[in-house]
PDB file of C-alpha atoms in Angstrom:
ATOM      1  CA  MET A  54       4.498   6.624 -18.005  1.00 47.00           C
ATOM      2  CA  THR A  55       6.547   7.194 -20.662  1.00 44.00           C
ATOM      3  CA  GLU A  56       9.102   4.320 -23.363  1.00 44.00           C
ATOM      4  CA  GLU A  57      12.291   6.389 -23.732  1.00 46.00           C
ATOM      5  CA  SER A  58      11.874   6.247 -19.108  1.00 52.00           C
ATOM      6  CA  ALA A  59      11.519   2.217 -18.964  1.00 53.00           C
ATOM      7  CA  ASP A  60      16.034   1.846 -18.838  1.00 67.00           C
ATOM      8  CA  VAL A  61      15.841   4.636 -15.995  1.00 77.00           C
ATOM      9  CA  ASP A  62      16.293   3.720 -12.518  1.00 83.00           C
ATOM     10  CA  ILE A  63      14.832   5.674  -9.663  1.00 85.00           C
ATOM     11  CA  ARG A  64      16.288   4.116  -6.781  1.00 83.00           C
ATOM     12  CA  ARG A  65      20.245   4.086  -7.580  1.00 87.00           C
ATOM     13  CA  MET A  66      19.288   7.703  -8.185  1.00 91.00           C
ATOM     14  CA  PRO A  67      20.177  10.388  -4.825  1.00 92.00           C
ATOM     15  CA  LEU A  68      16.344  11.569  -3.719  1.00 94.00           C
ATOM     16  CA  PRO A  69      16.705  15.649  -4.848  1.00 93.00           C
ATOM     17  CA  ASP A  70      17.260  13.717  -8.764  1.00 94.00           C
ATOM     18  CA  ALA A  71      15.076  11.527  -8.462  1.00 95.00           C
ATOM     19  CA  LEU A  72      12.479  14.096  -7.920  1.00 95.00           C
ATOM     20  CA  ARG A  73      13.570  16.397 -10.262  1.00 95.00           C
ATOM     21  CA  TRP A  74      13.418  13.273 -12.715  1.00 95.00           C
ATOM     22  CA  LEU A  75      10.071  12.272 -11.339  1.00 96.00           C
ATOM     23  CA  ARG A  76       8.925  15.652 -11.769  1.00 95.00           C
ATOM     24  CA  GLU A  77       9.675  16.672 -14.965  1.00 94.00           C
ATOM     25  CA  HIS A  78       9.308  12.750 -16.659  1.00 94.00           C
ATOM     26  CA  GLY A  79       6.448  11.245 -14.808  1.00 93.00           C
ATOM     27  CA  GLU A  80       6.654   7.497 -13.229  1.00 92.00           C
ATOM     28  CA  PRO A  81       9.469   5.384 -15.082  1.00 91.00           C
ATOM     29  CA  ALA A  82       7.769   2.783 -17.812  1.00 91.00           C
ATOM     30  CA  ASP A  83       7.999  -0.654 -16.082  1.00 93.00           C
ATOM     31  CA  PRO A  84      10.484  -2.266 -18.813  1.00 93.00           C
ATOM     32  CA  ARG A  85       8.284  -5.639 -17.906  1.00 96.00           C
ATOM     33  CA  THR A  86       6.013  -7.676 -20.478  1.00 96.00           C
ATOM     34  CA  ASP A  87       4.696  -9.993 -18.901  1.00 97.00           C
ATOM     35  CA  ILE A  88       2.484  -7.456 -15.805  1.00 98.00           C
ATOM     36  CA  ASP A  89      -0.832  -6.549 -18.128  1.00 97.00           C
ATOM     37  CA  THR A  90      -3.971  -7.905 -17.133  1.00 98.00           C
ATOM     38  CA  ALA A  91      -3.937 -10.561 -20.119  1.00 98.00           C
ATOM     39  CA  SER A  92      -0.328 -11.311 -19.631  1.00 98.00           C
ATOM     40  CA  LEU A  93      -1.438 -11.653 -16.405  1.00 98.00           C
ATOM     41  CA  LYS A  94      -4.960 -14.209 -15.720  1.00 98.00           C
ATOM     42  CA  ARG A  95      -2.847 -16.487 -18.993  1.00 98.00           C
ATOM     43  CA  ARG A  96      -0.142 -16.829 -16.096  1.00 97.00           C
ATOM     44  CA  PHE A  97      -2.511 -17.663 -13.563  1.00 98.00           C
ATOM     45  CA  PRO A  98      -5.653 -18.332 -14.612  1.00 98.00           C
ATOM     46  CA  ARG A  99      -7.660 -18.756 -11.273  1.00 98.00           C
ATOM     47  CA  LEU A 100      -7.980 -14.711 -12.816  1.00 98.00           C
ATOM     48  CA  ALA A 101     -10.276 -14.989 -15.293  1.00 98.00           C
ATOM     49  CA  ASN A 102     -13.442 -14.020 -14.299  1.00 98.00           C
ATOM     50  CA  VAL A 103     -11.751 -11.049 -12.497  1.00 98.00           C
ATOM     51  CA  THR A 104     -14.013  -7.585 -13.246  1.00 98.00           C
ATOM     52  CA  THR A 105     -12.320  -4.227 -12.707  1.00 98.00           C
ATOM     53  CA  HIS A 106     -14.505  -0.829 -13.254  1.00 98.00           C
ATOM     54  CA  GLU A 107     -12.060   2.477 -12.941  1.00 98.00           C
ATOM     55  CA  LEU A 108     -13.275   4.983 -11.115  1.00 97.00           C
ATOM     56  CA  VAL A 109     -12.011   8.286  -9.323  1.00 98.00           C
ATOM     57  CA  VAL A 110     -12.431   9.657  -6.000  1.00 98.00           C
ATOM     58  CA  ALA A 111     -12.820  13.245  -5.384  1.00 97.00           C
ATOM     59  CA  SER A 112      -9.625  15.082  -2.633  1.00 96.00           C
ATOM     60  CA  ALA A 113      -9.851  18.453  -1.453  1.00 94.00           C
ATOM     61  CA  HIS A 114      -6.591  18.548  -3.604  1.00 94.00           C
ATOM     62  CA  GLY A 115      -7.602  16.804  -6.833  1.00 95.00           C
ATOM     63  CA  PRO A 116      -8.984  13.980  -8.699  1.00 97.00           C
ATOM     64  CA  GLN A 117      -7.179  10.379  -8.077  1.00 98.00           C
ATOM     65  CA  PRO A 118      -7.836   7.392 -10.173  1.00 98.00           C
ATOM     66  CA  ALA A 119      -9.191   3.928  -8.368  1.00 98.00           C
ATOM     67  CA  ARG A 120     -10.313   1.288  -9.727  1.00 98.00           C
ATOM     68  CA  ALA A 121     -12.649  -1.451  -8.080  1.00 98.00           C
ATOM     69  CA  TYR A 122     -12.474  -5.958  -8.713  1.00 98.00           C
ATOM     70  CA  ARG A 123     -15.106  -7.982  -8.035  1.00 98.00           C
ATOM     71  CA  ASP A 124     -14.432 -12.249  -9.658  1.00 98.00           C
ATOM     72  CA  ASP A 125     -18.768 -12.490  -9.151  1.00 96.00           C
ATOM     73  CA  SER A 126     -18.401 -16.338  -9.875  1.00 98.00           C
ATOM     74  CA  ALA A 127     -15.984 -16.751  -6.173  1.00 98.00           C
ATOM     75  CA  VAL A 128     -17.103 -17.776  -3.004  1.00 98.00           C
ATOM     76  CA  ALA A 129     -17.475 -14.040  -0.956  1.00 97.00           C
ATOM     77  CA  SER A 130     -15.639 -13.823   1.688  1.00 98.00           C
ATOM     78  CA  GLY A 131     -18.126 -10.578   2.760  1.00 98.00           C
ATOM     79  CA  ARG A 132     -14.941  -8.464   3.121  1.00 98.00           C
ATOM     80  CA  ALA A 133     -13.357  -6.708   0.553  1.00 98.00           C
ATOM     81  CA  LEU A 134     -10.581  -5.115   0.904  1.00 99.00           C
ATOM     82  CA  VAL A 135      -9.419  -0.585   0.114  1.00 99.00           C
ATOM     83  CA  TRP A 136      -5.938  -1.209  -0.809  1.00 99.00           C
ATOM     84  CA  VAL A 137      -3.063   1.813  -1.277  1.00 99.00           C
ATOM     85  CA  HIS A 138       0.174   0.925  -3.164  1.00 98.00           C
ATOM     86  CA  GLY A 139       3.232   1.797  -2.405  1.00 98.00           C
ATOM     87  CA  GLY A 140       6.666   3.790  -3.787  1.00 97.00           C
ATOM     88  CA  ALA A 141       8.405   5.532  -1.115  1.00 97.00           C
ATOM     89  CA  PHE A 142       6.383   8.413  -1.387  1.00 98.00           C
ATOM     90  CA  ILE A 143       6.845   9.162  -4.519  1.00 97.00           C
ATOM     91  CA  GLY A 144       5.783   6.735  -7.310  1.00 97.00           C
ATOM     92  CA  GLY A 145       3.686   4.067  -7.281  1.00 97.00           C
ATOM     93  CA  TYR A 146       0.530   3.841  -9.568  1.00 98.00           C
ATOM     94  CA  LEU A 147      -2.474   1.251  -9.868  1.00 98.00           C
ATOM     95  CA  ASP A 148      -0.675  -0.608 -13.006  1.00 98.00           C
ATOM     96  CA  MET A 149       2.255  -1.922 -10.977  1.00 98.00           C
ATOM     97  CA  PRO A 150       1.864  -5.590  -9.964  1.00 98.00           C
ATOM     98  CA  GLU A 151       1.534  -3.968  -6.053  1.00 98.00           C
ATOM     99  CA  ALA A 152      -1.265  -3.365  -6.256  1.00 98.00           C
ATOM    100  CA  HIS A 153      -3.202  -4.429 -10.177  1.00 98.00           C
ATOM    101  CA  TRP A 154      -2.221  -7.924  -9.326  1.00 98.00           C
ATOM    102  CA  VAL A 155      -2.242  -8.767  -6.197  1.00 99.00           C
ATOM    103  CA  ALA A 156      -6.131  -6.795  -6.675  1.00 99.00           C
ATOM    104  CA  LEU A 157      -6.641  -9.646  -8.644  1.00 99.00           C
ATOM    105  CA  GLU A 158      -5.400 -12.099  -6.904  1.00 98.00           C
ATOM    106  CA  LEU A 159      -7.774 -11.160  -4.083  1.00 99.00           C
ATOM    107  CA  ALA A 160     -11.036 -10.865  -6.197  1.00 98.00           C
ATOM    108  CA  SER A 161     -10.092 -13.972  -7.355  1.00 98.00           C
ATOM    109  CA  ARG A 162     -10.505 -15.410  -3.526  1.00 98.00           C
ATOM    110  CA  GLY A 163     -13.506 -13.617  -3.186  1.00 98.00           C
ATOM    111  CA  ILE A 164     -12.332 -10.805  -2.028  1.00 98.00           C
ATOM    112  CA  PRO A 165     -13.773  -7.513  -3.759  1.00 98.00           C
ATOM    113  CA  VAL A 166     -10.897  -4.640  -3.049  1.00 98.00           C
ATOM    114  CA  LEU A 167     -10.781  -0.994  -4.256  1.00 98.00           C
ATOM    115  CA  ALA A 168      -7.537  -0.069  -4.544  1.00 98.00           C
ATOM    116  CA  VAL A 169      -6.762   3.733  -4.985  1.00 98.00           C
ATOM    117  CA  ASP A 170      -4.174   6.190  -5.322  1.00 98.00           C
ATOM    118  CA  TYR A 171      -2.930   9.309  -4.396  1.00 98.00           C
ATOM    119  CA  THR A 172      -0.444  12.436  -4.669  1.00 98.00           C
ATOM    120  CA  LYS A 173       3.159  11.665  -4.853  1.00 98.00           C
ATOM    121  CA  CYS A 174       5.595  13.658  -3.126  1.00 98.00           C
ATOM    122  CA  LEU A 175       7.509  15.494  -5.344  1.00 96.00           C
ATOM    123  CA  GLY A 176       9.041  17.779  -3.477  1.00 85.00           C
ATOM    124  CA  ASP A 177       6.264  20.140  -3.105  1.00 91.00           C
ATOM    125  CA  VAL A 178       4.118  17.982  -1.633  1.00 96.00           C
ATOM    126  CA  HIS A 179       4.636  16.950   1.801  1.00 98.00           C
ATOM    127  CA  HIS A 180       1.347  15.488   4.011  1.00 98.00           C
ATOM    128  CA  PRO A 181      -1.296  16.051   4.676  1.00 98.00           C
ATOM    129  CA  VAL A 182      -1.840  15.093   1.081  1.00 98.00           C
ATOM    130  CA  PRO A 183      -1.234  11.778   0.499  1.00 98.00           C
ATOM    131  CA  SER A 184      -2.516  11.034   3.378  1.00 98.00           C
ATOM    132  CA  ASP A 185      -6.049  13.134   2.804  1.00 98.00           C
ATOM    133  CA  ASP A 186      -6.381  11.658  -0.703  1.00 98.00           C
ATOM    134  CA  VAL A 187      -6.506   8.651   1.537  1.00 98.00           C
ATOM    135  CA  ILE A 188      -9.338   9.340   4.115  1.00 98.00           C
ATOM    136  CA  ALA A 189     -11.262  10.652   0.639  1.00 98.00           C
ATOM    137  CA  ALA A 190     -10.498   7.242  -0.761  1.00 98.00           C
ATOM    138  CA  TRP A 191     -11.979   5.188   2.080  1.00 98.00           C
ATOM    139  CA  GLU A 192     -14.623   7.929   2.419  1.00 98.00           C
ATOM    140  CA  TYR A 193     -15.508   7.252  -1.254  1.00 98.00           C
ATOM    141  CA  ALA A 194     -16.182   4.073  -0.612  1.00 98.00           C
ATOM    142  CA  ARG A 195     -18.011   3.422   2.704  1.00 98.00           C
ATOM    143  CA  ALA A 196     -19.901   5.281   0.911  1.00 98.00           C
ATOM    144  CA  HIS A 197     -20.338   3.426  -2.242  1.00 98.00           C
ATOM    145  CA  ALA A 198     -19.235  -0.084  -0.738  1.00 98.00           C
ATOM    146  CA  ARG A 199     -22.275  -2.249  -1.710  1.00 97.00           C
ATOM    147  CA  ASP A 200     -22.333  -1.018  -4.999  1.00 97.00           C
ATOM    148  CA  LEU A 201     -18.228  -1.036  -5.969  1.00 96.00           C
ATOM    149  CA  VAL A 202     -17.264  -3.723  -3.739  1.00 97.00           C
ATOM    150  CA  GLY A 203     -20.687  -6.323  -2.765  1.00 97.00           C
ATOM    151  CA  VAL A 204     -20.014  -5.637   1.104  1.00 98.00           C
ATOM    152  CA  ASP A 205     -21.564  -2.985   3.750  1.00 98.00           C
ATOM    153  CA  ALA A 206     -19.585  -0.511   5.002  1.00 98.00           C
ATOM    154  CA  ASP A 207     -18.964  -1.736   8.046  1.00 98.00           C
ATOM    155  CA  ALA A 208     -17.621  -4.392   6.269  1.00 98.00           C
ATOM    156  CA  LEU A 209     -14.794  -2.785   4.717  1.00 98.00           C
ATOM    157  CA  LEU A 210     -10.898  -3.066   5.225  1.00 99.00           C
ATOM    158  CA  LEU A 211      -8.202  -0.033   5.103  1.00 99.00           C
ATOM    159  CA  GLY A 212      -4.603  -2.013   3.875  1.00 98.00           C
ATOM    160  CA  GLY A 213      -0.722  -0.889   2.337  1.00 98.00           C
ATOM    161  CA  ALA A 214       2.548  -1.860   1.157  1.00 98.00           C
ATOM    162  CA  SER A 215       5.602   0.049   2.123  1.00 98.00           C
ATOM    163  CA  ALA A 216       4.767   3.601   1.926  1.00 98.00           C
ATOM    164  CA  GLY A 217       1.387   2.729   1.606  1.00 98.00           C
ATOM    165  CA  GLY A 218       1.301   0.838   4.773  1.00 98.00           C
ATOM    166  CA  ALA A 219       2.175   4.020   6.651  1.00 98.00           C
ATOM    167  CA  LEU A 220      -0.143   5.940   3.959  1.00 98.00           C
ATOM    168  CA  THR A 221      -3.370   3.378   6.158  1.00 98.00           C
ATOM    169  CA  SER A 222      -1.269   2.853   8.820  1.00 98.00           C
ATOM    170  CA  GLY A 223      -1.355   6.276   9.694  1.00 98.00           C
ATOM    171  CA  VAL A 224      -4.927   6.813   8.400  1.00 98.00           C
ATOM    172  CA  THR A 225      -6.683   4.818  10.726  1.00 98.00           C
ATOM    173  CA  ALA A 226      -4.575   6.763  13.706  1.00 98.00           C
ATOM    174  CA  GLN A 227      -6.469  10.296  11.853  1.00 98.00           C
ATOM    175  CA  LEU A 228      -9.659   8.340  11.941  1.00 98.00           C
ATOM    176  CA  ARG A 229      -9.711   6.991  15.439  1.00 98.00           C
ATOM    177  CA  ASP A 230      -8.500   9.810  17.530  1.00 98.00           C
ATOM    178  CA  ALA A 231     -11.477  12.064  14.923  1.00 98.00           C
ATOM    179  CA  GLY A 232     -14.780   9.579  16.107  1.00 98.00           C
ATOM    180  CA  ALA A 233     -14.901   8.304  12.083  1.00 98.00           C
ATOM    181  CA  ALA A 234     -15.041   4.905  11.107  1.00 97.00           C
ATOM    182  CA  LEU A 235     -12.374   2.072  11.258  1.00 98.00           C
ATOM    183  CA  PRO A 236     -12.071  -0.144   9.604  1.00 98.00           C
ATOM    184  CA  ALA A 237     -12.814  -3.703   9.881  1.00 98.00           C
ATOM    185  CA  GLY A 238      -9.350  -5.001   9.147  1.00 98.00           C
ATOM    186  CA  LEU A 239      -5.767  -3.523   9.063  1.00 99.00           C
ATOM    187  CA  VAL A 240      -3.595  -5.313   6.760  1.00 99.00           C
ATOM    188  CA  LEU A 241       0.064  -3.658   6.359  1.00 99.00           C
ATOM    189  CA  VAL A 242       2.008  -5.866   4.440  1.00 99.00           C
ATOM    190  CA  TYR A 243       6.202  -4.971   5.083  1.00 98.00           C
ATOM    191  CA  PRO A 244       4.892  -1.401   5.897  1.00 98.00           C
ATOM    192  CA  VAL A 245       7.032   1.721   6.885  1.00 96.00           C
ATOM    193  CA  ALA A 246       5.500   2.327  10.405  1.00 97.00           C
ATOM    194  CA  HIS A 247       8.741   4.426  11.512  1.00 97.00           C
ATOM    195  CA  PRO A 248      10.725   7.314   9.839  1.00 95.00           C
ATOM    196  CA  ASP A 249      13.974   5.042   9.869  1.00 92.00           C
ATOM    197  CA  GLY A 250      12.162   1.196   9.319  1.00 91.00           C
ATOM    198  CA  GLY A 251      15.204   0.209   9.663  1.00 90.00           C
ATOM    199  CA  ARG A 252      15.796   1.287  13.146  1.00 90.00           C
ATOM    200  CA  PRO A 253      12.389   2.093  14.658  1.00 93.00           C
ATOM    201  CA  GLY A 254      12.981   3.693  18.693  1.00 86.00           C
ATOM    202  CA  HIS A 255      16.278   5.401  17.598  1.00 87.00           C
ATOM    203  CA  LEU A 256      16.368   8.893  15.981  1.00 82.00           C
ATOM    204  CA  PRO A 257      16.583   9.154  12.795  1.00 87.00           C
ATOM    205  CA  ASP A 258      19.946   8.921  11.465  1.00 88.00           C
ATOM    206  CA  PRO A 259      19.579  12.437   8.365  1.00 88.00           C
ATOM    207  CA  ALA A 260      21.776  10.173   6.091  1.00 87.00           C
ATOM    208  CA  SER A 261      19.690   7.316   6.084  1.00 89.00           C
ATOM    209  CA  PRO A 262      17.865   7.298   2.447  1.00 91.00           C
ATOM    210  CA  THR A 263      14.871   5.390   4.107  1.00 92.00           C
ATOM    211  CA  THR A 264      15.042   8.900   6.733  1.00 94.00           C
ATOM    212  CA  GLN A 265      15.139  11.002   3.691  1.00 95.00           C
ATOM    213  CA  LEU A 266      12.330   9.876   2.186  1.00 97.00           C
ATOM    214  CA  ALA A 267      10.425   9.739   4.870  1.00 96.00           C
ATOM    215  CA  LEU A 268      11.003  13.616   5.875  1.00 96.00           C
ATOM    216  CA  ASN A 269      10.944  14.436   1.825  1.00 97.00           C
ATOM    217  CA  TYR A 270       7.022  12.981   3.139  1.00 98.00           C
ATOM    218  CA  ALA A 271       6.517  14.586   6.317  1.00 98.00           C
ATOM    219  CA  GLY A 272       7.537  18.002   4.866  1.00 97.00           C
ATOM    220  CA  SER A 273       9.482  19.339   8.457  1.00 95.00           C
ATOM    221  CA  ALA A 274      11.794  17.542  11.672  1.00 92.00           C
ATOM    222  CA  GLU A 275       8.591  18.400  13.715  1.00 95.00           C
ATOM    223  CA  ALA A 276       6.178  16.124  11.715  1.00 95.00           C
ATOM    224  CA  LEU A 277       8.640  12.895  11.690  1.00 95.00           C
ATOM    225  CA  ALA A 278       7.737  12.408  15.172  1.00 95.00           C
ATOM    226  CA  ASP A 279       3.755  13.334  14.407  1.00 97.00           C
ATOM    227  CA  PRO A 280       2.307   9.802  15.216  1.00 97.00           C
ATOM    228  CA  HIS A 281      -0.818  10.822  11.643  1.00 98.00           C
ATOM    229  CA  VAL A 282       2.616  10.574   9.527  1.00 98.00           C
ATOM    230  CA  PHE A 283       4.475   7.664  11.534  1.00 98.00           C
ATOM    231  CA  ALA A 284       1.971   5.541  13.130  1.00 98.00           C
ATOM    232  CA  GLY A 285       4.320   3.614  15.142  1.00 98.00           C
ATOM    233  CA  LEU A 286       5.450   6.569  17.147  1.00 97.00           C
ATOM    234  CA  GLY A 287       2.521   7.020  18.257  1.00 98.00           C
ATOM    235  CA  SER A 288      -0.420   4.964  20.242  1.00 98.00           C
ATOM    236  CA  GLY A 289      -1.588   1.552  19.381  1.00 98.00           C
ATOM    237  CA  GLU A 290      -4.812   1.526  21.337  1.00 98.00           C
ATOM    238  CA  GLY A 291      -8.376   1.751  19.457  1.00 98.00           C
ATOM    239  CA  PHE A 292      -6.761   0.022  16.314  1.00 98.00           C
ATOM    240  CA  PRO A 293      -8.660  -2.551  13.765  1.00 98.00           C
ATOM    241  CA  ARG A 294      -7.532  -6.315  13.855  1.00 98.00           C
ATOM    242  CA  THR A 295      -3.996  -6.428  12.009  1.00 99.00           C
ATOM    243  CA  LEU A 296      -1.656  -8.298  10.446  1.00 99.00           C
ATOM    244  CA  ILE A 297       1.606  -7.792   9.349  1.00 99.00           C
ATOM    245  CA  VAL A 298       2.879  -8.737   6.625  1.00 99.00           C
ATOM    246  CA  VAL A 299       7.514  -8.514   6.873  1.00 98.00           C
ATOM    247  CA  CYS A 300      10.263  -9.862   5.288  1.00 98.00           C
ATOM    248  CA  GLU A 301      13.567 -12.273   6.070  1.00 98.00           C
ATOM    249  CA  LEU A 302      15.538 -10.191   3.972  1.00 98.00           C
ATOM    250  CA  ASP A 303      13.865  -6.290   4.708  1.00 98.00           C
ATOM    251  CA  GLY A 304      16.258  -4.312   5.750  1.00 97.00           C
ATOM    252  CA  LEU A 305      12.615  -2.234   7.343  1.00 97.00           C
ATOM    253  CA  ARG A 306      11.865  -5.419   8.690  1.00 98.00           C
ATOM    254  CA  PRO A 307      12.294  -4.403  12.296  1.00 97.00           C
ATOM    255  CA  SER A 308       9.807  -0.973  11.824  1.00 98.00           C
ATOM    256  CA  GLY A 309       6.714  -3.548  10.890  1.00 98.00           C
ATOM    257  CA  GLU A 310       7.848  -6.015  14.035  1.00 98.00           C
ATOM    258  CA  ALA A 311       8.028  -2.536  16.745  1.00 98.00           C
ATOM    259  CA  PHE A 312       4.123  -2.084  15.021  1.00 98.00           C
ATOM    260  CA  ALA A 313       2.607  -5.207  15.864  1.00 98.00           C
ATOM    261  CA  ALA A 314       4.594  -5.078  19.597  1.00 98.00           C
ATOM    262  CA  LEU A 315       3.099  -1.336  20.336  1.00 98.00           C
ATOM    263  CA  LEU A 316      -0.562  -2.752  18.731  1.00 98.00           C
ATOM    264  CA  ALA A 317       0.030  -6.158  21.363  1.00 98.00           C
ATOM    265  CA  ASP A 318       0.994  -3.782  24.714  1.00 98.00           C
ATOM    266  CA  ALA A 319      -2.090  -1.992  23.586  1.00 98.00           C
ATOM    267  CA  GLY A 320      -4.164  -5.263  23.425  1.00 98.00           C
ATOM    268  CA  VAL A 321      -5.502  -5.574  19.733  1.00 98.00           C
ATOM    269  CA  ASP A 322      -5.935  -8.310  17.851  1.00 98.00           C
ATOM    270  CA  VAL A 323      -2.547  -8.230  16.310  1.00 98.00           C
ATOM    271  CA  THR A 324      -1.027 -11.645  13.779  1.00 98.00           C
ATOM    272  CA  LEU A 325       2.584 -10.687  12.571  1.00 98.00           C
ATOM    273  CA  HIS A 326       3.613 -13.327   8.866  1.00 98.00           C
ATOM    274  CA  LEU A 327       7.095 -13.170   8.643  1.00 98.00           C
ATOM    275  CA  GLU A 328       7.303 -14.751   4.901  1.00 98.00           C
ATOM    276  CA  PRO A 329      10.910 -17.131   4.799  1.00 98.00           C
ATOM    277  CA  GLY A 330      13.004 -15.596   2.202  1.00 98.00           C
ATOM    278  CA  ALA A 331      11.130 -12.976   0.689  1.00 98.00           C
ATOM    279  CA  ASP A 332      12.279  -9.456   0.491  1.00 98.00           C
ATOM    280  CA  HIS A 333      10.900  -6.246   0.587  1.00 98.00           C
ATOM    281  CA  ALA A 334       8.457  -5.446  -2.189  1.00 98.00           C
ATOM    282  CA  HIS A 335       8.543  -9.206  -3.058  1.00 98.00           C
ATOM    283  CA  ILE A 336       4.793  -8.737  -3.930  1.00 98.00           C
ATOM    284  CA  ASN A 337       5.104  -6.999  -6.848  1.00 98.00           C
ATOM    285  CA  GLU A 338       6.963  -9.571  -8.677  1.00 98.00           C
ATOM    286  CA  PRO A 339       4.901 -12.307  -9.219  1.00 98.00           C
ATOM    287  CA  ALA A 340       7.243 -14.712 -10.444  1.00 96.00           C
ATOM    288  CA  ASP A 341       8.959 -14.335  -7.076  1.00 98.00           C
ATOM    289  CA  PRO A 342       8.141 -17.557  -5.169  1.00 98.00           C
ATOM    290  CA  THR A 343       7.285 -16.098  -1.769  1.00 98.00           C
ATOM    291  CA  ALA A 344       4.960 -13.117  -3.403  1.00 98.00           C
ATOM    292  CA  LEU A 345       2.032 -15.665  -3.668  1.00 98.00           C
ATOM    293  CA  PRO A 346       2.181 -17.174  -0.247  1.00 98.00           C
ATOM    294  CA  THR A 347       1.748 -13.292   0.580  1.00 98.00           C
ATOM    295  CA  VAL A 348      -1.408 -13.269  -1.585  1.00 98.00           C
ATOM    296  CA  GLU A 349      -2.930 -16.572   0.529  1.00 98.00           C
ATOM    297  CA  ALA A 350      -1.930 -15.538   3.659  1.00 98.00           C
ATOM    298  CA  ILE A 351      -3.817 -11.941   3.285  1.00 98.00           C
ATOM    299  CA  ALA A 352      -6.834 -13.572   1.880  1.00 98.00           C
ATOM    300  CA  ASP A 353      -7.268 -16.633   4.135  1.00 98.00           C
ATOM    301  CA  TRP A 354      -6.564 -13.797   7.617  1.00 98.00           C
ATOM    302  CA  ILE A 355      -9.394 -11.617   5.829  1.00 98.00           C
ATOM    303  CA  ARG A 356     -11.246 -15.005   5.482  1.00 97.00           C
ATOM    304  CA  ALA A 357     -10.556 -15.771   8.671  1.00 93.00           C
TER     305      ALA A 357
END
C-alpha cells in the first residue's frame, strides 16, 4: 500500500481501470486511523490478550502471508477457523478489519483463527489460482493445527466473507469431490456463491458489475458455470455444517439465501442468519453497529 493512494476509491472505477491501477500501484492505503491493532485493542479491551503470529504459506503460485490469532486466557471453544477475507477477487489484505478485527474478536472468544491471503485476479490471474492458494492454506492449517491454533485438524472450520465466501465454498466443493478431508464447518458471510449474486438462477448479466468481477475471477464464460468456481451452481450434497450470514440491505443477499436453500435441500445442517440493517462488507467497519452482532453470531454458532 502507498500513502499517496489513500484517496483512491477503486470501487468507483470501471473494472479495466481498477485492474490497471492495482497492477501499477498495489492496494490503496486505508485512510482510517483507528483500525490498527493498538487502536482496536484500546476500543475493545476484550482483545487485549490476543496474540498474533506472522507466517507464510507455500503455494504452487508463490508464498502467501497468513497470521495466526490466539488468546490463551479465553475459554477454549475446542474449534478454530481458517478465515479468508473478501475484496472482489482483486483486493483485500490481512490488515483490513474484515480479516484482522474479525480474527481478533473470534480469538478473544476462545476461537483461534488462521487468517490467510491469496493471489488477486488482476487481469492475468484467474481461477484456479486463488482457490489453489486457499487449498494450500487449508492443507497447511491441517498439518500444523495443534501448533498454530491449538486444536486437532478435525476441529478446524473454514470460512470467508464476500469473495472469500466464494473461494471457501468453492474449495469445499473441490475437497468433497476429491475425497479430501472437509472442514468441521463452513462459515460464509455475505458470500458470492453465484456469478451474478443479485440474480441467482438467471443467466449472468454482462452489464452487471458483479458479473464482470465474476468473469474476471473465473477467466472465461465457460468457467462461470463451474461449481468449483461458484458453489451455488452445483450440488449441496456432502457439505459440512454451514452458517451463512446475509445482510438486510445487501444487493447480493439473494446469492447467500439461494445457497442456503440448496444446502438445506441436500440435507445439510445449514443456518441462515439475517443481519438486520446491515449492508455488504459491514464487518469491515468495526464502528458499524451491525458488525459486532455478526461476529457474535459467528462465535455462538461455532461454539455450539
